Amino acid sequence: MTEKYVYNFNEGDKDMRSLLGGKGANLAEMTNMGINVPYGFTVTTEACARFYEEDKKLWNDLNDEITSHIKDLEEHNKKTFGSTEDPLLVSVRSGAPISMPGMMDTILNLGLNDDAVIGLSKKTNNERFAYDSYRRFIQMFADVAMGINKNNFEKVLSAKKAEKNVEEDTALDANDLKDVVESYKKVYKEIQGEDFPQDPRDQLDKAITAVFASWNNERAILYRRLNDIDDSMGTAVNVQSMVFGNMGDNSGTGVAFSRNPATGENKLFGEYLMNAQGEDVVAGVRTPKEIATLKDSMPDVYKQFHDTSEKLEQHYKDMQDMEFTIQEGKLFLLQTRNGKRTAQAAVKVAVDLVHEGLLDEKEAILRVDAKDLDGILHPTLSEKSKKENQPVAKGLAASPGAAVGYIAFTAKEAKDRAAKGINVILVREETSPEDLEGMVSASGILTARGGMTSHAAVVARGMGKCCVSGAHDIYVDEIERFVRIDGKKYTDKDTISIDGSTGNIYIGSLETENPKLEGDFGEFMGWVDKYRDIKVRTNADTPHDAKQALEFGAEGIGLCRTEHMFFKADRIFQVRKMILAHNSETRKEALDKILPMQEDDFYQIYSLMGERPVTVRLLDPPLHEFLPRGQEEIRTLAEDLNMEISEVKKRILDLEEVNPMLGFRGLRLGVRYPEISKMQARAIIQAAMHCHEDGIKVVPEIMIPLSSDVKELAYVKSKVREEIEKVFEEKGKKIDYLLGTMIEIPRAAITADEIGEITDFFSFGTNDLTQMTFGLSRDDAGKFLGLYLDKDIFAKDPFQVLDQKGVGFLVETAVERGKKANPNLHLGICGEHGGEPTTVKYLYNVGLDYVSCSPYRVPIAKLAAAQEAIEHPRNK
Ligand code: PEP
Ligand code: MG
């Protein structure tokens, strides 16, 4: 039996997306639901895979299969390919299993040639329409199938409009368009070196080939990499009978969402253009009208569309993104899919769908992509700054949030400046898929053209990035590199602020504020908390961070790095004295000065966190990092220590290390200078006792970093214990506390059975554990890791997404061995990976008790954890 590579729309359904692609599967589903969908067929993703095996050629059996489906289509429509009486015209569209901007998208009106255009004109009695369709087809075919820049054609069209002294394409008559077609064919021949193909079947084969080939164009590959999409999936091709939105004033075409994709509001949201074809809406050539106005102009069509939208929502149980065409007053659906949305809309839609009885809470939790949640947690312009500053221009509120930064005019510039840590706003006339990388790097995107469904708007929403599009009052000169706003010129030296929730544009850097997490978000996170069964803590070093994390729902602090406390201006001097001191007496003097300050730090954090667990880590970085570099600072220090300047300099040199990350840091400091660990332990315990006096029963968790061996840990631990006992004695009472360590060195993981025996908890420091497992410096890896990703040597940056095979093996080993030695061992992670959704899911299954991450990632980690608990609950 020969393999089947082509399916008619009535042969598929929505669950066949891996074979038919998303578009094909949904066209099939809608056909089966009885929705008015122009008939057609889908060439499968398996055909795409074979296309690559066949050296990027369509093979004989496939050609035969396509021929037989064209016959079906001809019979179904009672039209013939290439006919001079009533020609069959089709659209050709790509459709991967996952929607993917960057690939070849659409060719409309395929099948037109010098004969068929006469047939179309006769059949419709509309010559203007026929030639308008033909010129569109030539341009689109040339652009998307053959890679000829569409500007070559647009120039011709503009010249014709100028010649006739008209503004809109629709003002050109049939004869004008005939001229345009002739010129287009000439342009095609000049550039392509051959005549525009006249055989419809040849046109179709070229189009299908182009779709398959576009799967591997650079933009598609980049998009897949950014979105973790499997390269081997391939794309399907949909060939669908044409319906025409450009048949006159009772025809039109549009794109609409069943709810607002920016806010989630339950109201049809979209745009349409009368007497136009699909690409006019997306390209932003003419300004589309809001869907609500269709209610007045074509009430029946509006009602039909509204009802269809509801029917599809009920069926898919999700917000839909639909394309439609009205041909002479009759509505056709050309596509439906679950709509891309901002995180804010995702949460609102999920919550509303539960209230509407379409989803249960667990399903709603699975509907929101954890990493997208970031989009809600980002700042907006503060009310104060909005009051104090007047917007200078306004565009469409395409993707919410606020962004402040320097103006960048190209994607490359945005990328380069962002890499240097500069916040930039990518300001473009209009974005195209080539801008993708720049959009990723920019803090926000501003475009002068394009509607709510333009490339910039759709992509920005997908990324959860602030975007203002279609700001018609601004003029962007990408060549001269300036933007004129409100009569003034601004360059890359200027900063602007944009508000993606209102569309407002401001000059200068406005103040931003953090989001309020109530309402739908609060309700949603309530469900997340209900189904989640792993704790989520935060990494916070200051009361400010801790407060932020509490607002985001942190359940404790998994890592409080104390070194930041040492750097504060009023104490660094004492810290330096302590490090440089000749003898333990002088060192003790300095430490005595630091002690009350540290105690106060801890007291403040404990008071804020109440009885939630707080893990404080003893000093970790190499002492050298604290030492002064400036002459003046060295001189003052020498004076105070009663030392020669040269002596101080020598001490500084002595402390310098070739490999500080593998050197004198972590608990090694405690081995050399136990009095530092003791001072910190005392500060922690005294602060906790102070809280007990206030009625807050804090159980402090003291964490010793960087152990590699049970004996070194035992040594530091004994010093810490000794000091704590001393505090208890002095105070005449005791409190409970926990003493644990970080697992950051492979040897610690391997010897976790020994280490576990003398500790209450492990916290996996996966930043260092990754560094040491790969032998890859966490500070320098960025210089070449990009190369590894480009060359596909690494699929992911292991400092962001935990390497489960290697680093994960060590974590699992440590968990197993540690638990065997100490069944009560408490387990957590505090490396950066603790807020990364796939890592959280993995570590949940490894059996950790909690993850800890930066404050902004707390809701993300919570959601990922809840999703895993729902989808793959672990054994309790
Ligand atoms: C770690 O190594 O993962 C860790 C949390 O510690 P730091 O990043 O401070 O080295
Ligand atoms: Mg570390």
CSV table of N, CA and C in Angstrom, one decimal, residues 153-166 172 180:
chain,number,residue,atom,x,y,z
A,153,PHE,N,7.5,45.3,-6.5
A,153,PHE,CA,6.1,45.4,-7.1
A,153,PHE,C,5.4,46.6,-6.5
A,154,GLU,N,5.7,46.9,-5.2
A,154,GLU,CA,5.0,48.0,-4.6
A,154,GLU,C,5.3,49.3,-5.3
A,155,LYS,N,6.6,49.4,-5.8
A,155,LYS,CA,7.0,50.6,-6.5
A,155,LYS,C,6.1,50.8,-7.8
A,156,VAL,N,5.9,49.7,-8.5
A,156,VAL,CA,5.0,49.7,-9.7
A,156,VAL,C,3.6,50.2,-9.3
A,157,LEU,N,3.1,49.7,-8.2
A,157,LEU,CA,1.7,50.0,-7.8
A,157,LEU,C,1.6,51.5,-7.4
A,158,SER,N,2.7,51.9,-6.6
A,158,SER,CA,2.7,53.3,-6.2
A,158,SER,C,2.7,54.3,-7.4
A,159,ALA,N,3.6,53.9,-8.4
A,159,ALA,CA,3.7,54.7,-9.6
A,159,ALA,C,2.4,54.8,-10.3
A,160,LYS,N,1.7,53.7,-10.4
A,160,LYS,CA,0.4,53.8,-11.0
A,160,LYS,C,-0.6,54.7,-10.3
A,161,LYS,N,-0.6,54.6,-8.9
A,161,LYS,CA,-1.5,55.4,-8.2
A,161,LYS,C,-1.1,56.9,-8.3
A,162,ALA,N,0.2,57.2,-8.4
A,162,ALA,CA,0.6,58.5,-8.6
A,162,ALA,C,0.1,59.0,-10.0
A,163,GLU,N,0.3,58.2,-10.9
A,163,GLU,CA,-0.1,58.5,-12.3
A,163,GLU,C,-1.6,58.9,-12.4
A,164,LYS,N,-2.4,58.1,-11.6
A,164,LYS,CA,-3.8,58.3,-11.7
A,164,LYS,C,-4.2,59.3,-10.6
A,165,ASN,N,-3.3,59.7,-9.8
A,165,ASN,CA,-3.5,60.7,-8.8
A,165,ASN,C,-4.6,60.2,-7.8
A,166,VAL,N,-4.4,58.9,-7.3
A,166,VAL,CA,-5.3,58.4,-6.3
A,166,VAL,C,-4.5,57.9,-5.1
A,172,LEU,N,-8.1,52.3,-8.2
A,172,LEU,CA,-7.6,51.9,-9.5
A,172,LEU,C,-8.7,51.1,-10.2
A,180,VAL,N,-0.9,47.1,-14.4
A,180,VAL,CA,-0.1,46.7,-13.3
A,180,VAL,C,0.4,45.3,-13.5
